[in-house]
Short mmCIF file of C-alpha atoms and ligand atoms in Angstrom, two decimals:
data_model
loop_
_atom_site.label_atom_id
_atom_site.label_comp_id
_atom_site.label_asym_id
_atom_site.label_seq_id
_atom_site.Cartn_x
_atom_site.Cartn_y
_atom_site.Cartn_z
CA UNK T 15 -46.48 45.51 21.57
CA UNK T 16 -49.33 42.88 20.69
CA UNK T 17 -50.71 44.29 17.66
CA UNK T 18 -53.37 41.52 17.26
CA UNK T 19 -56.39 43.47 19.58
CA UNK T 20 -58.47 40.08 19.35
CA UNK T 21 -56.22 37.97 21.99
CA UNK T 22 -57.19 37.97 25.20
CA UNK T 23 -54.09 37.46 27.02
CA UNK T 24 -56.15 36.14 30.28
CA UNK T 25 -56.85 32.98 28.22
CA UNK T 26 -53.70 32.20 26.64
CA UNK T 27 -52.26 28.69 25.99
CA UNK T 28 -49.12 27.55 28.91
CA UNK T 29 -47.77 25.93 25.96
CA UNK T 30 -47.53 26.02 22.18
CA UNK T 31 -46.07 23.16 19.85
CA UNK T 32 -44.91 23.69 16.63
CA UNK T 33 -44.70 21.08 13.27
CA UNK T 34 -42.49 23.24 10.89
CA UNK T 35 -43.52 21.88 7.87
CA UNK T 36 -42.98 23.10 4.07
CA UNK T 37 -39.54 24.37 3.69
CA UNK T 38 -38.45 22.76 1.03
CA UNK T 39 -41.77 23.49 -1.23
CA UNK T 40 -41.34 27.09 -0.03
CA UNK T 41 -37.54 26.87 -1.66
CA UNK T 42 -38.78 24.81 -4.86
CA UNK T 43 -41.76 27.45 -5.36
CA UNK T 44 -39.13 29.85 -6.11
CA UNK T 45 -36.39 28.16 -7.77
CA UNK T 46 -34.55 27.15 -5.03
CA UNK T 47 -32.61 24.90 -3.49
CA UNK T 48 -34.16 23.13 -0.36
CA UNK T 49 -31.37 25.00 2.54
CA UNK T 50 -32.86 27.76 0.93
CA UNK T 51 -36.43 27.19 2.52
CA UNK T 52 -34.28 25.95 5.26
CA UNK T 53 -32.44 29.11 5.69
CA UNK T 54 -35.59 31.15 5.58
CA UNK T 55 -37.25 29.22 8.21
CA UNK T 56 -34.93 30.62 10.73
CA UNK T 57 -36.79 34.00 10.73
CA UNK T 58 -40.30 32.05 11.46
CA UNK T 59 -38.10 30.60 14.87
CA UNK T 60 -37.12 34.16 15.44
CA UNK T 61 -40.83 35.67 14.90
CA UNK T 62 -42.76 32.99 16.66
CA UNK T 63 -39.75 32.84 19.76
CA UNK T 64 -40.00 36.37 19.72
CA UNK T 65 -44.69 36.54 19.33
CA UNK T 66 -44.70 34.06 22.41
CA UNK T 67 -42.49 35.69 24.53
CA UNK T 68 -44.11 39.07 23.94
CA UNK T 69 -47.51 37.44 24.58
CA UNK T 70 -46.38 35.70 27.65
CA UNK T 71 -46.62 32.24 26.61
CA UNK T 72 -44.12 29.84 28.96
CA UNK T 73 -42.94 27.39 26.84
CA UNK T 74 -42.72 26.80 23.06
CA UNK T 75 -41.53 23.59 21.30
CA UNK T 76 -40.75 23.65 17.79
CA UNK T 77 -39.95 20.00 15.84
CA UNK T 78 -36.54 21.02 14.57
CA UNK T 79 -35.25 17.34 13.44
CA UNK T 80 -37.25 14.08 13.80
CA UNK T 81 -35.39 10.92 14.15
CA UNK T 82 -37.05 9.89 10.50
CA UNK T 83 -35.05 12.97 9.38
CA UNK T 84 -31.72 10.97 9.38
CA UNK T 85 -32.55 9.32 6.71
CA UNK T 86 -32.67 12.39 4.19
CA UNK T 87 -29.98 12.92 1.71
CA UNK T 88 -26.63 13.39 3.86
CA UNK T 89 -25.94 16.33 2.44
CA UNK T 90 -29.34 18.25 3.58
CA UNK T 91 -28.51 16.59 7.22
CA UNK T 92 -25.06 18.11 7.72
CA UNK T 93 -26.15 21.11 6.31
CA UNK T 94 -29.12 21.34 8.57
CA UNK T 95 -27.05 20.54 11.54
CA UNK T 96 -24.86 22.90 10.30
CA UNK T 97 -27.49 25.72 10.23
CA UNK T 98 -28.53 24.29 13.81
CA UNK T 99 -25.17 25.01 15.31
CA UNK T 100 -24.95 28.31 13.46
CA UNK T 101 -28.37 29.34 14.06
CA UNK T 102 -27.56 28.65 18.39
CA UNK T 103 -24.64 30.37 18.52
CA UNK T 104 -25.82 33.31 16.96
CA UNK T 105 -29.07 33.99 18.44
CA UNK T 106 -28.20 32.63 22.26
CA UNK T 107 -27.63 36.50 23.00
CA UNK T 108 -30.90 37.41 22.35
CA UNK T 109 -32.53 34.38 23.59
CA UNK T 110 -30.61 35.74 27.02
CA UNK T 111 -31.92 39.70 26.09
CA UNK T 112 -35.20 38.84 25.57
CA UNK T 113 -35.27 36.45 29.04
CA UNK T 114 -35.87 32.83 26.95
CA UNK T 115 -34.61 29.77 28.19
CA UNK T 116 -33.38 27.06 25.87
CA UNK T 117 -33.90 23.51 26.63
CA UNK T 118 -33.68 20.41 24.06
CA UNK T 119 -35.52 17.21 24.25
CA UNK T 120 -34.61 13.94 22.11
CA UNK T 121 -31.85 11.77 21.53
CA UNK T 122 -29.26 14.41 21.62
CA UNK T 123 -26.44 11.85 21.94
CA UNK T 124 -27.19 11.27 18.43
CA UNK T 125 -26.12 14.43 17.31
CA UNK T 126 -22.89 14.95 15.75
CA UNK T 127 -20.70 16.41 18.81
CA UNK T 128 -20.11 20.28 17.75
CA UNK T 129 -23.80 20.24 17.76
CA UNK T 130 -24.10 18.57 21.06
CA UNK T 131 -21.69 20.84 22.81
CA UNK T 132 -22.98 24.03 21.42
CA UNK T 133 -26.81 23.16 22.68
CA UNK T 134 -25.36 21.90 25.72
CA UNK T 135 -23.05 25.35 26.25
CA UNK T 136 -26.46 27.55 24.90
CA UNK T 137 -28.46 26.09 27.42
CA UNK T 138 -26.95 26.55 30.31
CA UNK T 139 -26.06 30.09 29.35
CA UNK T 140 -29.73 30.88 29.29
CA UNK T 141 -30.48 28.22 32.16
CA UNK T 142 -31.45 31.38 34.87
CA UNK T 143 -33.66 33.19 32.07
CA UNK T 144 -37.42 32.88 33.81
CA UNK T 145 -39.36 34.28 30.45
CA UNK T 146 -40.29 31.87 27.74
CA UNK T 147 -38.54 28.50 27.72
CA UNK T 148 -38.05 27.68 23.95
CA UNK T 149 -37.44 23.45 23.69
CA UNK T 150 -35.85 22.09 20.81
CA UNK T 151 -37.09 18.74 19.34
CA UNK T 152 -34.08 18.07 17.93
CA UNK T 153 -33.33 13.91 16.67
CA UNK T 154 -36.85 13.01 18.80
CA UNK T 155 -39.65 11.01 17.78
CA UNK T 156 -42.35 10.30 20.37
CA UNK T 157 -41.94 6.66 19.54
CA UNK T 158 -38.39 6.80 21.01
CA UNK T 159 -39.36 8.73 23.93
CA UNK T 160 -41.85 5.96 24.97
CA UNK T 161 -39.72 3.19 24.27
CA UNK T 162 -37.34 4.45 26.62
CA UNK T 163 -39.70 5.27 29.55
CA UNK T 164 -41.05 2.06 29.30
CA UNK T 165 -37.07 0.61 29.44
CA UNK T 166 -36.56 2.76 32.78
CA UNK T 167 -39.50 2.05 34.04
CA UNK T 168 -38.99 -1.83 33.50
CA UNK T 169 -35.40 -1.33 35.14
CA UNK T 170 -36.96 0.03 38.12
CA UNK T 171 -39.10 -2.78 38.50
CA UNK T 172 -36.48 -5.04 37.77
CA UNK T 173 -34.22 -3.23 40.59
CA UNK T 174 -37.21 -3.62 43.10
CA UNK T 175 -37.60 0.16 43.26
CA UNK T 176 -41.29 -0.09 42.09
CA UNK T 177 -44.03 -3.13 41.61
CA UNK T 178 -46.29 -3.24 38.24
CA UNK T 179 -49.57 -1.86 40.19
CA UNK T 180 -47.92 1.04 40.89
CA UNK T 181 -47.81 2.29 37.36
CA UNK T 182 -49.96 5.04 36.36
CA UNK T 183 -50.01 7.83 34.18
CA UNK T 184 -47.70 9.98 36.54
CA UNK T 185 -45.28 7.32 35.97
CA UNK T 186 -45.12 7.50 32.33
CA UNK T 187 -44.91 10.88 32.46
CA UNK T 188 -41.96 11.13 34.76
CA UNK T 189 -40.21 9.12 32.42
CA UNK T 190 -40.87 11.19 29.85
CA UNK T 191 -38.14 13.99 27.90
CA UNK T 192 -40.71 16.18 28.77
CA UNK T 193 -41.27 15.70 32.33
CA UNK T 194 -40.78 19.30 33.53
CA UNK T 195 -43.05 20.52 31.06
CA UNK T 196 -46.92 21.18 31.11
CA UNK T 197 -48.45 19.31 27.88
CA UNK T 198 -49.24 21.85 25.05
CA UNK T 199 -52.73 22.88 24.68
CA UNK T 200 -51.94 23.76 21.09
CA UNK T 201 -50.06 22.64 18.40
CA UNK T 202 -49.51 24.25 15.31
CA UNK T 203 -48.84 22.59 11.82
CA UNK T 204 -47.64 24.66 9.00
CA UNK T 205 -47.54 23.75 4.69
CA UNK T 206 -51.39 22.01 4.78
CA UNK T 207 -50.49 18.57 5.99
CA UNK T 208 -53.44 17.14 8.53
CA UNK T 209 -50.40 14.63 10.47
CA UNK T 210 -48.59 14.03 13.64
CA UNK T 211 -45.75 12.43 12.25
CA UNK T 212 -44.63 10.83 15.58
CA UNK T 213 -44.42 14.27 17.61
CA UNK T 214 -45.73 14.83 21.11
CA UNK T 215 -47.58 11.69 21.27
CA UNK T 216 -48.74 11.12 24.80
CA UNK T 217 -48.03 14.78 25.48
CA UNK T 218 -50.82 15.96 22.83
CA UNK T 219 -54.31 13.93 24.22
CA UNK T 220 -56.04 17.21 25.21
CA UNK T 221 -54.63 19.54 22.97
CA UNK T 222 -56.20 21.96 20.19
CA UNK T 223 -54.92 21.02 16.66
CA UNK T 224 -54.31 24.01 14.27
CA UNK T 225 -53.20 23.79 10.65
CA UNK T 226 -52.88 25.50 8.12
CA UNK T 227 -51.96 26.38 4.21
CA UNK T 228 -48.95 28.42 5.09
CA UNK T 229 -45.43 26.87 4.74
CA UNK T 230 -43.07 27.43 7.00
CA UNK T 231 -40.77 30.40 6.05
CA UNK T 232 -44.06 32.14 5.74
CA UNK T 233 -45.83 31.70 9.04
CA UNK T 234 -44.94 35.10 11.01
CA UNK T 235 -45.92 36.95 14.36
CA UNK T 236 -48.95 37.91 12.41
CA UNK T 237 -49.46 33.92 11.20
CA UNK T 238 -48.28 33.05 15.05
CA UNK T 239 -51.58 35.80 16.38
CA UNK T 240 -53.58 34.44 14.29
CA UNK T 241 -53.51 30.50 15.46
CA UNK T 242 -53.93 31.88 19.08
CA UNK T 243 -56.59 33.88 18.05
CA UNK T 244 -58.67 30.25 16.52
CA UNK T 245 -57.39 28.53 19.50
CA UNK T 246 -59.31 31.14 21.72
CA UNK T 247 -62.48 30.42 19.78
CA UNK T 248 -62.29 26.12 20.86
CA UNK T 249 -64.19 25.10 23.96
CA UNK T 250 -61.97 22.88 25.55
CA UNK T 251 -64.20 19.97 27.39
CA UNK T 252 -61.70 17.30 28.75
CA UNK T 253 -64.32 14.96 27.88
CA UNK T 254 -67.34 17.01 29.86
CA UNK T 255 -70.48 18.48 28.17
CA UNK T 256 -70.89 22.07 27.28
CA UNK T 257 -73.10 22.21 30.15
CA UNK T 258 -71.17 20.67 32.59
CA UNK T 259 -68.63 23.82 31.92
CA UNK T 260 -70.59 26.42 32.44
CA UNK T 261 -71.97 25.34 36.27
C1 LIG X 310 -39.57 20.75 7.53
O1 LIG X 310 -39.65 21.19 6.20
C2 LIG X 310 -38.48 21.37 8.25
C3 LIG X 310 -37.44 20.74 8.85
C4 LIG X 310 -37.28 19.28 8.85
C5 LIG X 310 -36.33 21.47 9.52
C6 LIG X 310 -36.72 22.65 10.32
C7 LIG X 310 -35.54 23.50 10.51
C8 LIG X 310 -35.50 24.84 10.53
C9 LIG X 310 -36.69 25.70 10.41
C10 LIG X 310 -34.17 25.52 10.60
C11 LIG X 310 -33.57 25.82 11.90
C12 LIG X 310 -34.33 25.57 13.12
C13 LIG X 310 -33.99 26.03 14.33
C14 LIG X 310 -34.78 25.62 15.51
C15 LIG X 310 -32.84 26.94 14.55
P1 LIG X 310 -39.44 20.15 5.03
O2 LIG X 310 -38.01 20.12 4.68
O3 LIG X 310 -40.00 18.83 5.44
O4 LIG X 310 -40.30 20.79 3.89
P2 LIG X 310 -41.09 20.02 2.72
O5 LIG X 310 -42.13 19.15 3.38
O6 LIG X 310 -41.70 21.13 1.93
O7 LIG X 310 -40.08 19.24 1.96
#
């Protein structure tokens, strides 16, 4: 049941995108070490997985590990891959219950391989779910997504399969991780940091930015309503006047 009466669930967004931001200051707030605010942040997957499905929403992408994350302590790495591996083999049941599809986008070769293989195994165990298609950011950095369209596009050229003025935007966007996906229309940042931080790069021109104060382990279903309900209030003008909407 949506409990929220104020969204109108004719004008929902196709796709939401999450920065999950503030775990550790959530786990230092109260004593604690960082896997702590880790740990915690598992339920906000849970509650905003479980918000967008309920809503209707068709895909959600949450930034699980950025390729700048590698270079934290090796400790917090393992034990966040750790918690990643835990966290999919656990919950792929419900994902399948509750109709979500998982997908991953990013370098996933870089992943140590019990990861790998459990995402891999987790996906297509939910592959025929036609619900909510959760994606993973998981060792991506838009940076490194664009360096390697640009690579396969240049090989194409190179193999005579396409000529330079045939490049557009649909190109780059085939090459992209996220080339079966519509581009978000909002994206979400949580702990009160205004930044990108190399997420969604190309995928993000158009969409509605939301932050706000709350760290991670905190934001909820009632957090999740709450940032569709502002996004509801934006006039989205692809560049056009107000005007220009309304005829
Ligand atoms: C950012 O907080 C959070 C992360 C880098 C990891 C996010 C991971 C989870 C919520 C756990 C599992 C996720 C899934 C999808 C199962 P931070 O550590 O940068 O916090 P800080 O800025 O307060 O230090």
């Amino acid at each position: 049941m949506i409990e929220d009466k104020r969204i109108d669930l004719a004008k929902l967004p196709k796709h939401v995108a999450i920065i999950m931001d503030g775990n550790g200051r959530w786990a230092k707030n109260k004593g604690e070490h960082r896997m702590f605010g880790h740990q915690h942040g598992v339920k906000s997957v849970r509650d905003c997985t479980e918000a967008a499905a309920e809503l209707g929403i068709k895909f959600l992408t949450l930034y699980a590990f950025s390729t700048e994350n590698w270079s934290r302590p090796k400790e917090e790495v393992d034990a966040l891959m750790e918690l990643l591996v835990h966290t999919i083999l656990a919950e792929t049941p419900t994902l399948n219950k509750n109709n979500v599809r998982l997908l991953a986008i990013g370098n996933l070769k870089s992943l140590p391989g019990k990861c790998y293989e459990q995402l891999q195994e987790a996906m297509a165990e939910t592959a025929q779910n036609s619900g909510l298609t959760l994606v993973l950011a998981l060792s991506y950095s838009s940076k490194w997504e664009i360096v390697e369209a640009v690579k396969n596009i240049a090989q194409e050229v190179k193999d005579g399969n396409l000529t330079t003025d045939q490049i557009n935007d649909l190109t780059i966007e085939q090459h992209l991780t996220t080339k079966e996906i519509p581009h978000p229309e909002l994206l979400i940042r949580t702990s009160g940091e205004h930044r990108i931080s190399n997420f969604l790069l190309w995928q993000i021109a158009y969409a509605e930015l939301y932050f706000t104060e709350t760290l991670w382990p905190d934001f909820d279903r009632t957090a999740f309503f709450e940032a569709i309900v502002d996004y509801q209030t934006r006039e989205r003008r692809f560049g056009k006047t107000s005007e220009q909407l309304i005829s």
